[in-house]
Coordinates of C-alpha atoms in Angstrom, one line a residue:
M670 CA 0.0 0.0 0.0
S671 CA 1.3 3.5 -0.8
D672 CA 2.6 5.6 2.0
L673 CA 0.5 8.6 0.9
G674 CA -2.7 8.9 -1.0
K675 CA -5.1 6.2 -2.2
I676 CA -4.4 2.5 -1.7
D677 CA -3.0 0.7 -4.7
R678 CA -4.9 -1.9 -6.7
Q679 CA -3.0 -4.8 -5.2
F680 CA -4.0 -3.9 -1.7
F681 CA -7.6 -3.2 -2.8
D682 CA -7.9 -6.6 -4.6
R683 CA -6.3 -8.5 -1.7
R684 CA -7.7 -6.8 1.4
I685 CA -10.8 -4.7 0.5
A686 CA -12.6 -6.4 -2.4
P687 CA -13.1 -9.8 -0.6
N688 CA -14.5 -8.0 2.5
L689 CA -17.5 -5.9 1.6
G690 CA -20.1 -6.9 4.1
A691 CA -23.4 -8.5 3.1
D692 CA -23.8 -9.7 -0.5
R693 CA -27.0 -7.8 -1.4
S694 CA -28.8 -8.2 -4.8
D695 CA -29.7 -4.5 -4.8
V696 CA -26.1 -3.4 -5.2
A697 CA -25.8 -2.8 -8.9
L698 CA -22.2 -1.6 -8.7
G699 CA -20.0 -2.0 -5.6
P700 CA -16.5 -0.8 -4.8
R701 CA -14.0 -1.2 -7.7
H702 CA -10.5 0.2 -7.9
G703 CA -10.6 3.2 -10.2
V704 CA -14.4 3.7 -9.9
D705 CA -15.4 6.5 -7.7
F706 CA -19.1 5.8 -7.2
G707 CA -21.4 2.9 -6.4
V708 CA -24.9 2.2 -7.6
I709 CA -27.9 0.8 -5.6
D710 CA -31.1 -0.4 -7.3
I711 CA -34.2 1.0 -5.6
G712 CA -37.4 -0.1 -7.2
G713 CA -35.9 0.0 -10.7
Q714 CA -34.2 3.4 -10.2
A715 CA -30.5 3.8 -9.8
L716 CA -29.1 5.6 -6.7
V717 CA -25.6 6.7 -7.5
T718 CA -23.5 7.4 -4.4
A719 CA -19.9 8.4 -3.6
T720 CA -18.0 9.4 -0.4
D721 CA -15.0 11.6 -0.1
P722 CA -13.0 13.4 2.7
L723 CA -13.6 17.1 3.2
S724 CA -10.5 19.3 2.8
I725 CA -10.7 22.9 4.1
L726 CA -7.6 25.0 3.5
P727 CA -7.9 28.3 5.4
A728 CA -5.2 29.9 3.3
L729 CA -7.6 29.8 0.3
G730 CA -10.2 31.8 2.2
F731 CA -13.1 30.0 3.8
E732 CA -15.5 30.8 1.0
R733 CA -13.3 29.4 -1.8
A734 CA -12.2 26.5 0.4
G735 CA -15.8 25.5 1.1
R736 CA -16.7 25.6 -2.6
F737 CA -13.6 23.6 -3.5
A738 CA -14.3 20.9 -0.9
L739 CA -17.9 20.5 -2.1
D740 CA -17.1 20.2 -5.8
L741 CA -14.6 17.4 -5.0
V742 CA -17.4 15.5 -3.3
L743 CA -20.2 16.1 -5.9
A744 CA -17.9 15.4 -8.8
D745 CA -17.7 11.7 -8.1
V746 CA -21.4 11.4 -8.7
A747 CA -21.5 13.9 -11.5
V748 CA -19.0 11.8 -13.6
S749 CA -21.6 9.1 -13.6
G750 CA -23.8 11.4 -15.8
V751 CA -26.4 11.4 -13.1
A752 CA -26.9 14.8 -11.4
P753 CA -26.1 14.9 -7.7
S754 CA -29.3 15.6 -5.7
H755 CA -28.7 14.8 -2.1
L756 CA -25.8 15.3 0.4
S757 CA -24.9 13.8 3.7
I758 CA -22.1 15.7 5.4
C759 CA -19.9 15.2 8.5
F760 CA -17.7 17.9 10.0
T761 CA -15.0 17.0 12.6
L762 CA -13.8 20.5 13.1
P763 CA -10.5 21.5 14.8
E764 CA -10.7 23.6 17.9
S765 CA -9.0 26.5 16.1
M766 CA -11.9 26.9 13.6
T767 CA -14.2 29.7 14.8
D768 CA -18.0 29.8 14.5
E769 CA -17.7 32.6 12.0
Q770 CA -15.2 30.7 9.8
F771 CA -17.4 27.6 9.9
A772 CA -20.5 29.7 9.1
T773 CA -18.8 31.0 6.0
V774 CA -17.9 27.4 4.8
W775 CA -21.5 26.2 5.5
E776 CA -23.2 29.2 3.8
T777 CA -21.0 28.7 0.8
I778 CA -21.9 25.0 0.6
H779 CA -25.6 25.8 1.0
A780 CA -25.5 28.4 -1.8
E781 CA -23.7 26.1 -4.2
C782 CA -25.9 23.1 -3.4
A783 CA -29.0 25.3 -3.9
D784 CA -27.8 26.4 -7.3
L785 CA -27.1 22.7 -8.3
G786 CA -30.4 21.4 -6.9
V787 CA -28.7 19.4 -4.2
A788 CA -30.4 19.1 -0.8
V789 CA -28.5 18.4 2.4
V790 CA -30.4 15.5 4.1
T791 CA -28.4 14.6 7.2
G792 CA -25.0 15.2 8.8
H793 CA -22.9 15.7 11.9
T794 CA -21.0 18.7 13.1
A795 CA -18.8 19.0 16.1
R796 CA -15.4 20.2 17.3
Y797 CA -12.7 17.8 18.6
S798 CA -9.3 18.2 20.1
D799 CA -7.3 16.1 17.6
P800 CA -8.4 17.1 14.1
S801 CA -6.5 19.8 12.2
H802 CA -6.8 21.5 8.8
P803 CA -7.1 20.5 6.0
W804 CA -8.9 17.2 6.8
V805 CA -12.1 18.2 8.7
G806 CA -14.6 15.5 7.9
A807 CA -16.3 13.6 5.0
A808 CA -19.4 13.7 2.9
T809 CA -21.5 11.4 0.8
A810 CA -23.2 12.6 -2.3
M811 CA -26.2 10.9 -4.0
G812 CA -28.1 11.2 -7.2
V813 CA -31.1 9.3 -8.6
G814 CA -31.5 8.4 -12.3
D815 CA -32.1 5.6 -14.7
H816 CA -29.7 2.7 -14.8
D817 CA -29.2 3.2 -18.6
E818 CA -28.2 6.9 -18.0
I819 CA -25.1 5.9 -16.0
V820 CA -21.7 6.6 -17.5
R821 CA -19.1 4.3 -16.0
P822 CA -15.3 5.0 -16.1
D823 CA -14.7 1.5 -17.5
G824 CA -17.2 2.0 -20.4
A825 CA -14.9 3.1 -23.2
S826 CA -14.9 1.0 -26.4
E827 CA -12.9 0.7 -29.6
G828 CA -13.3 3.7 -31.8
D829 CA -14.3 6.2 -29.1
R830 CA -12.4 9.5 -29.0
L831 CA -10.9 11.0 -25.9
L832 CA -11.5 14.5 -24.8
L833 CA -9.7 16.3 -21.9
T834 CA -11.0 19.4 -20.2
T835 CA -8.8 22.1 -18.6
G836 CA -5.5 20.1 -18.6
P837 CA -2.9 18.5 -16.3
A838 CA -1.8 19.6 -12.9
V839 CA -4.2 22.6 -12.7
E840 CA -5.3 21.8 -9.1
S841 CA -1.7 21.1 -7.9
V842 CA -0.3 24.2 -9.5
G843 CA -3.1 26.4 -8.4
L844 CA -2.9 25.3 -4.8
L845 CA 0.9 25.3 -4.4
S846 CA 1.3 28.7 -6.0
T847 CA -1.5 30.2 -3.9
L848 CA -0.1 28.7 -0.6
F849 CA 3.6 29.0 -1.3
G850 CA 4.0 31.5 -4.2
D851 CA 6.6 33.5 -2.4
Q852 CA 8.9 30.5 -2.3
L853 CA 8.8 30.0 -6.1
D854 CA 11.7 31.5 -8.0
L855 CA 9.5 32.6 -10.8
P856 CA 8.4 36.0 -12.3
D857 CA 5.3 37.5 -10.6
G858 CA 3.3 37.2 -13.8
V859 CA 3.9 33.4 -14.0
V860 CA 3.0 33.0 -10.3
G861 CA -0.1 35.0 -10.9
D862 CA -1.1 32.9 -13.9
A863 CA -0.6 29.8 -11.8
R864 CA -2.7 31.1 -9.0
D865 CA -5.5 31.8 -11.4
R866 CA -5.7 28.1 -12.2
L867 CA -7.7 27.7 -8.9
E868 CA -10.7 29.2 -10.7
E869 CA -10.7 26.1 -13.0
V870 CA -10.9 23.3 -10.4
Y871 CA -14.7 22.9 -10.6
C872 CA -16.0 20.2 -12.9
V873 CA -19.5 19.2 -11.7
R874 CA -21.3 21.3 -14.3
D875 CA -18.8 20.3 -17.0
A876 CA -19.5 16.6 -16.3
L877 CA -23.2 17.0 -16.5
T878 CA -22.9 19.1 -19.6
A879 CA -20.8 16.5 -21.4
A880 CA -23.2 13.6 -20.4
A881 CA -26.2 15.5 -21.6
A882 CA -24.6 16.4 -24.9
G883 CA -23.3 12.8 -25.4
P884 CA -23.2 10.0 -26.2
V885 CA -20.4 9.8 -23.5
T886 CA -19.2 6.2 -22.9
A887 CA -16.8 6.8 -20.0
M888 CA -15.8 9.7 -17.8
H889 CA -13.2 10.1 -15.1
D890 CA -12.1 13.2 -13.0
V891 CA -8.4 13.7 -13.0
T892 CA -7.5 13.5 -9.4
E893 CA -4.8 11.6 -7.5
G894 CA -2.2 10.3 -10.0
G895 CA -3.1 13.0 -12.4
L896 CA -3.8 12.5 -16.1
A897 CA -1.5 9.5 -16.3
G898 CA -3.4 7.8 -13.5
A899 CA -6.8 8.7 -15.0
L900 CA -5.8 7.4 -18.5
N901 CA -4.5 4.1 -17.1
E902 CA -7.5 3.5 -14.9
M903 CA -9.9 4.1 -17.7
A904 CA -7.9 2.0 -20.2
D905 CA -7.5 -0.8 -17.7
G906 CA -11.3 -0.8 -16.9
A907 CA -12.1 -0.9 -20.6
E908 CA -9.4 -3.6 -21.4
A909 CA -8.4 -1.4 -24.2
R910 CA -5.5 0.6 -25.6
F911 CA -5.6 4.4 -25.3
S912 CA -3.5 6.1 -28.0
I913 CA -2.6 9.7 -27.0
D914 CA -1.2 12.6 -28.9
G915 CA 1.0 14.3 -26.3
D916 CA 1.0 17.6 -28.3
A917 CA -2.8 17.8 -28.2
V918 CA -2.9 17.9 -24.4
P919 CA -3.7 21.5 -23.2
M920 CA -1.3 23.1 -20.8
R921 CA -2.8 26.1 -19.0
P922 CA -0.8 29.3 -18.3
G923 CA 1.7 28.9 -15.4
V924 CA 1.4 25.1 -15.1
R925 CA 4.5 24.1 -17.0
E926 CA 6.7 26.7 -15.3
V927 CA 5.6 25.8 -11.8
C928 CA 6.0 22.1 -12.5
V929 CA 9.5 22.6 -13.8
A930 CA 10.4 24.8 -10.7
L931 CA 9.1 22.1 -8.4
E932 CA 10.5 19.1 -10.4
M933 CA 7.0 17.8 -10.7
D934 CA 5.6 15.8 -13.6
P935 CA 2.4 17.6 -14.6
W936 CA 0.9 14.4 -16.0
A937 CA 1.2 12.7 -12.7
A938 CA 0.0 15.5 -10.4
T939 CA -3.6 15.7 -9.2
S940 CA -5.8 18.0 -11.3
S941 CA -9.3 18.3 -9.9
G942 CA -11.4 20.2 -12.4
S943 CA -10.1 18.3 -15.3
L944 CA -12.2 15.6 -16.9
L945 CA -11.1 12.7 -19.2
I946 CA -14.1 11.8 -21.4
A947 CA -14.5 9.0 -23.9
V948 CA -17.1 9.9 -26.5
D949 CA -18.7 7.9 -29.3
P950 CA -17.5 9.4 -32.6
A951 CA -21.0 10.5 -33.4
G952 CA -21.2 12.7 -30.4
V953 CA -17.7 14.3 -30.3
D954 CA -18.7 17.6 -32.0
D955 CA -21.8 18.0 -29.7
V956 CA -19.8 17.4 -26.5
Y957 CA -17.0 19.6 -27.6
S958 CA -19.3 22.5 -28.5
A959 CA -21.3 22.2 -25.3
L960 CA -18.2 22.4 -23.2
E961 CA -16.8 25.3 -25.2
E962 CA -20.1 27.2 -24.8
R963 CA -19.6 26.9 -21.0
G964 CA -16.2 28.6 -21.5
T965 CA -14.4 25.3 -20.6
V966 CA -11.0 24.6 -22.2
V967 CA -11.4 21.2 -24.1
A968 CA -9.2 19.3 -26.5
E969 CA -9.3 16.0 -28.3
I970 CA -6.2 14.1 -27.2
G971 CA -6.5 10.6 -28.6
R972 CA -8.7 7.6 -29.3
V973 CA -9.6 4.2 -27.9
E974 CA -8.2 1.2 -29.8
A975 CA -8.7 -2.6 -29.5
G976 CA -6.4 -4.1 -27.0
D977 CA -5.3 -7.5 -25.8
E978 CA -3.3 -8.5 -22.7
V979 CA -0.1 -7.2 -24.4
D980 CA -1.4 -4.1 -26.0
E981 CA -3.8 -2.8 -23.2
G982 CA -2.8 0.4 -21.5
V983 CA -1.8 3.9 -22.5
V984 CA 0.6 4.9 -25.3
V985 CA 1.6 8.5 -25.7
D986 CA 3.3 9.3 -29.0
G987 CA 4.2 5.6 -29.3
E988 CA 5.7 5.3 -25.8
R989 CA 4.0 3.4 -22.9
L990 CA 2.7 5.6 -20.1
E991 CA 2.6 3.8 -16.7
H992 CA 0.4 4.6 -13.8
P993 CA 2.3 6.8 -11.3
S994 CA 3.4 5.1 -8.1
V995 CA 2.9 8.3 -6.2
D996 CA 1.4 11.7 -6.9
P997 CA 4.3 14.2 -7.0
S998 CA 2.2 17.0 -5.6
W999 CA 2.4 15.3 -2.1
R1000 CA 6.2 15.6 -2.1
A1001 CA 6.1 19.2 -3.4
Y1002 CA 3.6 20.2 -0.7
A1003 CA 5.6 18.6 2.1
E1004 CA 8.8 20.2 1.0
L1005 CA 7.3 23.7 0.6
A1006 CA 5.4 23.4 3.9
D1007 CA 8.6 22.4 5.7
A1008 CA 10.5 25.3 4.1
A1009 CA 7.8 27.7 5.2
T1010 CA 8.2 26.8 8.9
E1011 CA 12.0 27.1 8.9

Protein backbone atom coordinates (compact mmCIF):
# COMPACT_ATOMS: atom_id res chain seq x y z
CA MET A 1 0.00 0.00 0.00
CA SER A 2 1.28 3.48 -0.84
CA ASP A 3 2.64 5.64 2.00
CA LEU A 4 0.51 8.62 0.93
CA GLY A 5 -2.72 8.89 -1.02
CA LYS A 6 -5.12 6.22 -2.19
CA ILE A 7 -4.42 2.55 -1.66
CA ASP A 8 -3.02 0.71 -4.67
CA ARG A 9 -4.87 -1.88 -6.73
CA GLN A 10 -2.99 -4.83 -5.21
CA PHE A 11 -4.01 -3.91 -1.66
CA PHE A 12 -7.57 -3.23 -2.80
CA ASP A 13 -7.88 -6.59 -4.55
CA ARG A 14 -6.29 -8.51 -1.66
CA ARG A 15 -7.75 -6.79 1.40
CA ILE A 16 -10.76 -4.68 0.45
CA ALA A 17 -12.60 -6.41 -2.38
CA PRO A 18 -13.08 -9.76 -0.56
CA ASN A 19 -14.52 -8.01 2.52
CA LEU A 20 -17.52 -5.90 1.55
CA GLY A 21 -20.10 -6.87 4.12
CA ALA A 22 -23.37 -8.49 3.10
CA ASP A 23 -23.83 -9.69 -0.47
CA ARG A 24 -27.01 -7.84 -1.43
CA SER A 25 -28.78 -8.17 -4.75
CA ASP A 26 -29.71 -4.47 -4.81
CA VAL A 27 -26.05 -3.40 -5.15
CA ALA A 28 -25.79 -2.84 -8.89
CA LEU A 29 -22.21 -1.57 -8.69
CA GLY A 30 -20.04 -2.01 -5.62
CA PRO A 31 -16.51 -0.83 -4.82
CA ARG A 32 -14.03 -1.22 -7.66
CA HIS A 33 -10.52 0.16 -7.94
CA GLY A 34 -10.56 3.22 -10.20
CA VAL A 35 -14.35 3.66 -9.95
CA ASP A 36 -15.36 6.51 -7.66
CA PHE A 37 -19.06 5.77 -7.21
CA GLY A 38 -21.39 2.92 -6.38
CA VAL A 39 -24.92 2.19 -7.58
CA ILE A 40 -27.89 0.80 -5.63
CA ASP A 41 -31.07 -0.38 -7.32
CA ILE A 42 -34.16 1.00 -5.61
CA GLY A 43 -37.41 -0.08 -7.24
CA GLY A 44 -35.86 -0.03 -10.70
CA GLN A 45 -34.20 3.36 -10.23
CA ALA A 46 -30.46 3.84 -9.80
CA LEU A 47 -29.15 5.56 -6.67
CA VAL A 48 -25.59 6.69 -7.45
CA THR A 49 -23.51 7.44 -4.37
CA ALA A 50 -19.93 8.43 -3.56
CA THR A 51 -18.01 9.36 -0.40
CA ASP A 52 -14.99 11.63 -0.07
CA PRO A 53 -13.02 13.37 2.67
CA LEU A 54 -13.56 17.09 3.22
CA SER A 55 -10.52 19.29 2.84
CA ILE A 56 -10.70 22.89 4.06
CA LEU A 57 -7.57 24.98 3.48
CA PRO A 58 -7.87 28.27 5.41
CA ALA A 59 -5.19 29.91 3.27
CA LEU A 60 -7.59 29.80 0.32
CA GLY A 61 -10.16 31.83 2.22
CA PHE A 62 -13.07 29.97 3.78
CA GLU A 63 -15.53 30.77 1.01
CA ARG A 64 -13.31 29.41 -1.76
CA ALA A 65 -12.19 26.50 0.41
CA GLY A 66 -15.80 25.50 1.06
CA ARG A 67 -16.72 25.55 -2.61
CA PHE A 68 -13.61 23.59 -3.54
CA ALA A 69 -14.34 20.93 -0.91
CA LEU A 70 -17.93 20.54 -2.07
CA ASP A 71 -17.07 20.21 -5.76
CA LEU A 72 -14.65 17.37 -5.00
CA VAL A 73 -17.44 15.45 -3.29
CA LEU A 74 -20.17 16.09 -5.86
CA ALA A 75 -17.87 15.41 -8.82
CA ASP A 76 -17.67 11.68 -8.08
CA VAL A 77 -21.43 11.39 -8.66
CA ALA A 78 -21.53 13.88 -11.54
CA VAL A 79 -19.02 11.82 -13.58
CA SER A 80 -21.65 9.05 -13.64
CA GLY A 81 -23.77 11.35 -15.79
CA VAL A 82 -26.44 11.45 -13.07
CA ALA A 83 -26.88 14.83 -11.40
CA PRO A 84 -26.12 14.85 -7.66
CA SER A 85 -29.30 15.61 -5.75
CA HIS A 86 -28.67 14.84 -2.07
CA LEU A 87 -25.79 15.29 0.36
CA SER A 88 -24.92 13.80 3.73
CA ILE A 89 -22.06 15.68 5.37
CA CYS A 90 -19.95 15.24 8.50
CA PHE A 91 -17.67 17.90 9.98
CA THR A 92 -15.02 16.99 12.57
CA LEU A 93 -13.81 20.52 13.13
CA PRO A 94 -10.54 21.50 14.79
CA GLU A 95 -10.74 23.63 17.92
CA SER A 96 -9.01 26.45 16.06
CA MET A 97 -11.91 26.93 13.62
CA THR A 98 -14.19 29.72 14.80
CA ASP A 99 -17.98 29.83 14.53
CA GLU A 100 -17.71 32.63 11.98
CA GLN A 101 -15.25 30.70 9.81
CA PHE A 102 -17.42 27.61 9.86
CA ALA A 103 -20.50 29.69 9.08
CA THR A 104 -18.76 31.00 5.96
CA VAL A 105 -17.94 27.44 4.84
CA TRP A 106 -21.47 26.25 5.53
CA GLU A 107 -23.20 29.17 3.82
CA THR A 108 -20.98 28.67 0.76
CA ILE A 109 -21.88 24.98 0.63
CA HIS A 110 -25.57 25.85 1.00
CA ALA A 111 -25.48 28.40 -1.84
CA GLU A 112 -23.67 26.08 -4.23
CA CYS A 113 -25.93 23.14 -3.36
CA ALA A 114 -29.02 25.29 -3.90
CA ASP A 115 -27.76 26.37 -7.31
CA LEU A 116 -27.08 22.75 -8.32
CA GLY A 117 -30.36 21.41 -6.93
CA VAL A 118 -28.68 19.42 -4.16
CA ALA A 119 -30.42 19.06 -0.78
CA VAL A 120 -28.51 18.39 2.45
CA VAL A 121 -30.44 15.55 4.09
CA THR A 122 -28.38 14.64 7.16
CA GLY A 123 -25.02 15.18 8.79
CA HIS A 124 -22.92 15.66 11.89
CA THR A 125 -21.03 18.73 13.07
CA ALA A 126 -18.78 18.99 16.14
CA ARG A 127 -15.40 20.19 17.33
CA TYR A 128 -12.75 17.78 18.56
CA SER A 129 -9.31 18.19 20.08
CA ASP A 130 -7.30 16.12 17.59
CA PRO A 131 -8.41 17.15 14.07
CA SER A 132 -6.48 19.81 12.17
CA HIS A 133 -6.75 21.48 8.80
CA PRO A 134 -7.14 20.54 6.05
CA TRP A 135 -8.95 17.24 6.76
CA VAL A 136 -12.09 18.18 8.66
CA GLY A 137 -14.62 15.46 7.88
CA ALA A 138 -16.26 13.59 5.02
CA ALA A 139 -19.40 13.67 2.91
CA THR A 140 -21.54 11.37 0.81
CA ALA A 141 -23.18 12.62 -2.35
CA MET A 142 -26.15 10.90 -3.99
CA GLY A 143 -28.06 11.18 -7.23
CA VAL A 144 -31.07 9.33 -8.62
CA GLY A 145 -31.52 8.38 -12.27
CA ASP A 146 -32.15 5.59 -14.73
CA HIS A 147 -29.69 2.71 -14.85
CA ASP A 148 -29.18 3.20 -18.57
CA GLU A 149 -28.20 6.85 -17.98
CA ILE A 150 -25.12 5.92 -15.98
CA VAL A 151 -21.71 6.62 -17.48
CA ARG A 152 -19.07 4.31 -16.02
CA PRO A 153 -15.32 5.03 -16.07
CA ASP A 154 -14.74 1.55 -17.53
CA GLY A 155 -17.21 1.96 -20.41
CA ALA A 156 -14.91 3.14 -23.23
CA SER A 157 -14.86 0.99 -26.36
CA GLU A 158 -12.88 0.72 -29.59
CA GLY A 159 -13.33 3.75 -31.83
CA ASP A 160 -14.26 6.18 -29.06
CA ARG A 161 -12.42 9.47 -29.04
CA LEU A 162 -10.88 10.96 -25.94
CA LEU A 163 -11.49 14.54 -24.79
CA LEU A 164 -9.74 16.32 -21.93
CA THR A 165 -11.02 19.44 -20.21
CA THR A 166 -8.78 22.07 -18.63
CA GLY A 167 -5.50 20.13 -18.58
CA PRO A 168 -2.91 18.47 -16.34
CA ALA A 169 -1.83 19.64 -12.88
CA VAL A 170 -4.23 22.58 -12.70
CA GLU A 171 -5.29 21.82 -9.13
CA SER A 172 -1.74 21.10 -7.89
CA VAL A 173 -0.26 24.20 -9.48
CA GLY A 174 -3.14 26.42 -8.39
CA LEU A 175 -2.93 25.29 -4.77
CA LEU A 176 0.86 25.26 -4.45
CA SER A 177 1.31 28.68 -6.05
CA THR A 178 -1.45 30.15 -3.86
CA LEU A 179 -0.11 28.66 -0.63
CA PHE A 180 3.63 29.00 -1.32
CA GLY A 181 3.97 31.46 -4.19
CA ASP A 182 6.58 33.52 -2.39
CA GLN A 183 8.89 30.48 -2.34
CA LEU A 184 8.80 29.99 -6.10
CA ASP A 185 11.72 31.50 -7.99
CA LEU A 186 9.51 32.61 -10.84
CA PRO A 187 8.37 35.96 -12.28
CA ASP A 188 5.34 37.50 -10.58
CA GLY A 189 3.31 37.17 -13.78
CA VAL A 190 3.91 33.43 -13.97
CA VAL A 191 2.97 32.95 -10.32
CA GLY A 192 -0.15 35.04 -10.92
CA ASP A 193 -1.11 32.86 -13.89
CA ALA A 194 -0.57 29.75 -11.78
CA ARG A 195 -2.73 31.08 -8.95
CA ASP A 196 -5.51 31.80 -11.45
CA ARG A 197 -5.74 28.08 -12.15
CA LEU A 198 -7.71 27.67 -8.92
CA GLU A 199 -10.67 29.18 -10.74
CA GLU A 200 -10.67 26.10 -13.01
CA VAL A 201 -10.87 23.32 -10.41
CA TYR A 202 -14.66 22.89 -10.56
CA CYS A 203 -15.97 20.18 -12.85
CA VAL A 204 -19.48 19.17 -11.69
CA ARG A 205 -21.26 21.30 -14.28
CA ASP A 206 -18.82 20.26 -17.00
CA ALA A 207 -19.47 16.57 -16.29
CA LEU A 208 -23.24 17.01 -16.46
CA THR A 209 -22.94 19.14 -19.61
CA ALA A 210 -20.83 16.49 -21.37
CA ALA A 211 -23.15 13.65 -20.36
CA ALA A 212 -26.22 15.54 -21.58
CA ALA A 213 -24.60 16.36 -24.94
CA GLY A 214 -23.28 12.78 -25.40
CA PRO A 215 -23.21 9.97 -26.16
CA VAL A 216 -20.44 9.75 -23.54
CA THR A 217 -19.22 6.20 -22.91
CA ALA A 218 -16.83 6.81 -19.99
CA MET A 219 -15.79 9.71 -17.80
CA HIS A 220 -13.18 10.14 -15.05
CA ASP A 221 -12.13 13.19 -13.04
CA VAL A 222 -8.37 13.71 -13.04
CA THR A 223 -7.53 13.53 -9.36
CA GLU A 224 -4.80 11.61 -7.53
CA GLY A 225 -2.19 10.29 -9.95
CA GLY A 226 -3.12 13.00 -12.43
CA LEU A 227 -3.77 12.53 -16.11
CA ALA A 228 -1.46 9.52 -16.29
CA GLY A 229 -3.44 7.84 -13.53
CA ALA A 230 -6.84 8.66 -15.04
CA LEU A 231 -5.80 7.41 -18.49
CA ASN A 232 -4.48 4.13 -17.10
CA GLU A 233 -7.50 3.53 -14.88
CA MET A 234 -9.93 4.12 -17.75
CA ALA A 235 -7.90 2.00 -20.17
CA ASP A 236 -7.54 -0.85 -17.66
CA GLY A 237 -11.26 -0.80 -16.92
CA ALA A 238 -12.11 -0.91 -20.62
CA GLU A 239 -9.44 -3.55 -21.36
CA ALA A 240 -8.39 -1.36 -24.25
CA ARG A 241 -5.47 0.63 -25.60
CA PHE A 242 -5.58 4.42 -25.33
CA SER A 243 -3.48 6.09 -28.02
CA ILE A 244 -2.64 9.66 -27.00
CA ASP A 245 -1.19 12.60 -28.93
CA GLY A 246 0.99 14.35 -26.35
CA ASP A 247 1.04 17.65 -28.25
CA ALA A 248 -2.77 17.81 -28.17
CA VAL A 249 -2.94 17.88 -24.36
CA PRO A 250 -3.70 21.46 -23.24
CA MET A 251 -1.30 23.08 -20.79
CA ARG A 252 -2.79 26.05 -18.97
CA PRO A 253 -0.77 29.25 -18.27
CA GLY A 254 1.68 28.91 -15.40
CA VAL A 255 1.40 25.12 -15.15
CA ARG A 256 4.53 24.11 -17.02
CA GLU A 257 6.73 26.71 -15.31
CA VAL A 258 5.63 25.79 -11.78
CA CYS A 259 6.00 22.07 -12.49
CA VAL A 260 9.54 22.60 -13.77
CA ALA A 261 10.41 24.75 -10.74
CA LEU A 262 9.12 22.07 -8.36
CA GLU A 263 10.51 19.14 -10.39
CA MET A 264 6.98 17.81 -10.65
CA ASP A 265 5.65 15.78 -13.59
CA PRO A 266 2.44 17.62 -14.61
CA TRP A 267 0.91 14.43 -16.04
CA ALA A 268 1.23 12.67 -12.67
CA ALA A 269 -0.03 15.49 -10.44
CA THR A 270 -3.62 15.75 -9.23
CA SER A 271 -5.82 18.03 -11.31
CA SER A 272 -9.33 18.26 -9.91
CA GLY A 273 -11.41 20.23 -12.37
CA SER A 274 -10.08 18.28 -15.35
CA LEU A 275 -12.21 15.56 -16.92
CA LEU A 276 -11.13 12.71 -19.16
CA ILE A 277 -14.09 11.83 -21.39
CA ALA A 278 -14.52 8.98 -23.86
CA VAL A 279 -17.11 9.86 -26.50
CA ASP A 280 -18.74 7.88 -29.29
CA PRO A 281 -17.48 9.43 -32.56
CA ALA A 282 -21.03 10.52 -33.44
CA GLY A 283 -21.18 12.75 -30.35
CA VAL A 284 -17.72 14.33 -30.30
CA ASP A 285 -18.70 17.59 -31.99
CA ASP A 286 -21.76 18.01 -29.74
CA VAL A 287 -19.83 17.38 -26.52
CA TYR A 288 -16.96 19.60 -27.64
CA SER A 289 -19.31 22.46 -28.54
CA ALA A 290 -21.35 22.16 -25.33
CA LEU A 291 -18.22 22.42 -23.19
CA GLU A 292 -16.83 25.32 -25.21
CA GLU A 293 -20.12 27.18 -24.79
CA ARG A 294 -19.59 26.92 -21.02
CA GLY A 295 -16.19 28.55 -21.47
CA THR A 296 -14.39 25.33 -20.61
CA VAL A 297 -11.03 24.56 -22.22
CA VAL A 298 -11.38 21.24 -24.06
CA ALA A 299 -9.19 19.30 -26.48
CA GLU A 300 -9.35 15.99 -28.31
CA ILE A 301 -6.22 14.12 -27.18
CA GLY A 302 -6.55 10.60 -28.59
CA ARG A 303 -8.66 7.57 -29.31
CA VAL A 304 -9.57 4.16 -27.94
CA GLU A 305 -8.18 1.17 -29.81
CA ALA A 306 -8.71 -2.57 -29.48
CA GLY A 307 -6.37 -4.14 -26.97
CA ASP A 308 -5.26 -7.54 -25.78
CA GLU A 309 -3.27 -8.50 -22.70
CA VAL A 310 -0.09 -7.23 -24.37
CA ASP A 311 -1.42 -4.06 -25.96
CA GLU A 312 -3.81 -2.84 -23.23
CA GLY A 313 -2.83 0.37 -21.48
CA VAL A 314 -1.82 3.88 -22.48
CA VAL A 315 0.55 4.86 -25.26
CA VAL A 316 1.63 8.49 -25.70
CA ASP A 317 3.33 9.28 -29.01
CA GLY A 318 4.22 5.59 -29.32
CA GLU A 319 5.68 5.26 -25.80
CA ARG A 320 4.03 3.38 -22.93
CA LEU A 321 2.70 5.58 -20.11
CA GLU A 322 2.59 3.84 -16.73
CA HIS A 323 0.36 4.64 -13.78
CA PRO A 324 2.32 6.84 -11.33
CA SER A 325 3.37 5.08 -8.14
CA VAL A 326 2.90 8.30 -6.18
CA ASP A 327 1.42 11.71 -6.87
CA PRO A 328 4.34 14.21 -6.96
CA SER A 329 2.20 17.02 -5.56
CA TRP A 330 2.35 15.33 -2.12
CA ARG A 331 6.16 15.61 -2.07
CA ALA A 332 6.08 19.18 -3.37
CA TYR A 333 3.56 20.23 -0.75
CA ALA A 334 5.56 18.62 2.08
CA GLU A 335 8.82 20.25 0.99
CA LEU A 336 7.26 23.69 0.59
CA ALA A 337 5.42 23.44 3.91
CA ASP A 338 8.62 22.40 5.71
CA ALA A 339 10.53 25.29 4.13
CA ALA A 340 7.81 27.72 5.20
CA THR A 341 8.23 26.77 8.87
CA GLU A 342 12.02 27.06 8.91
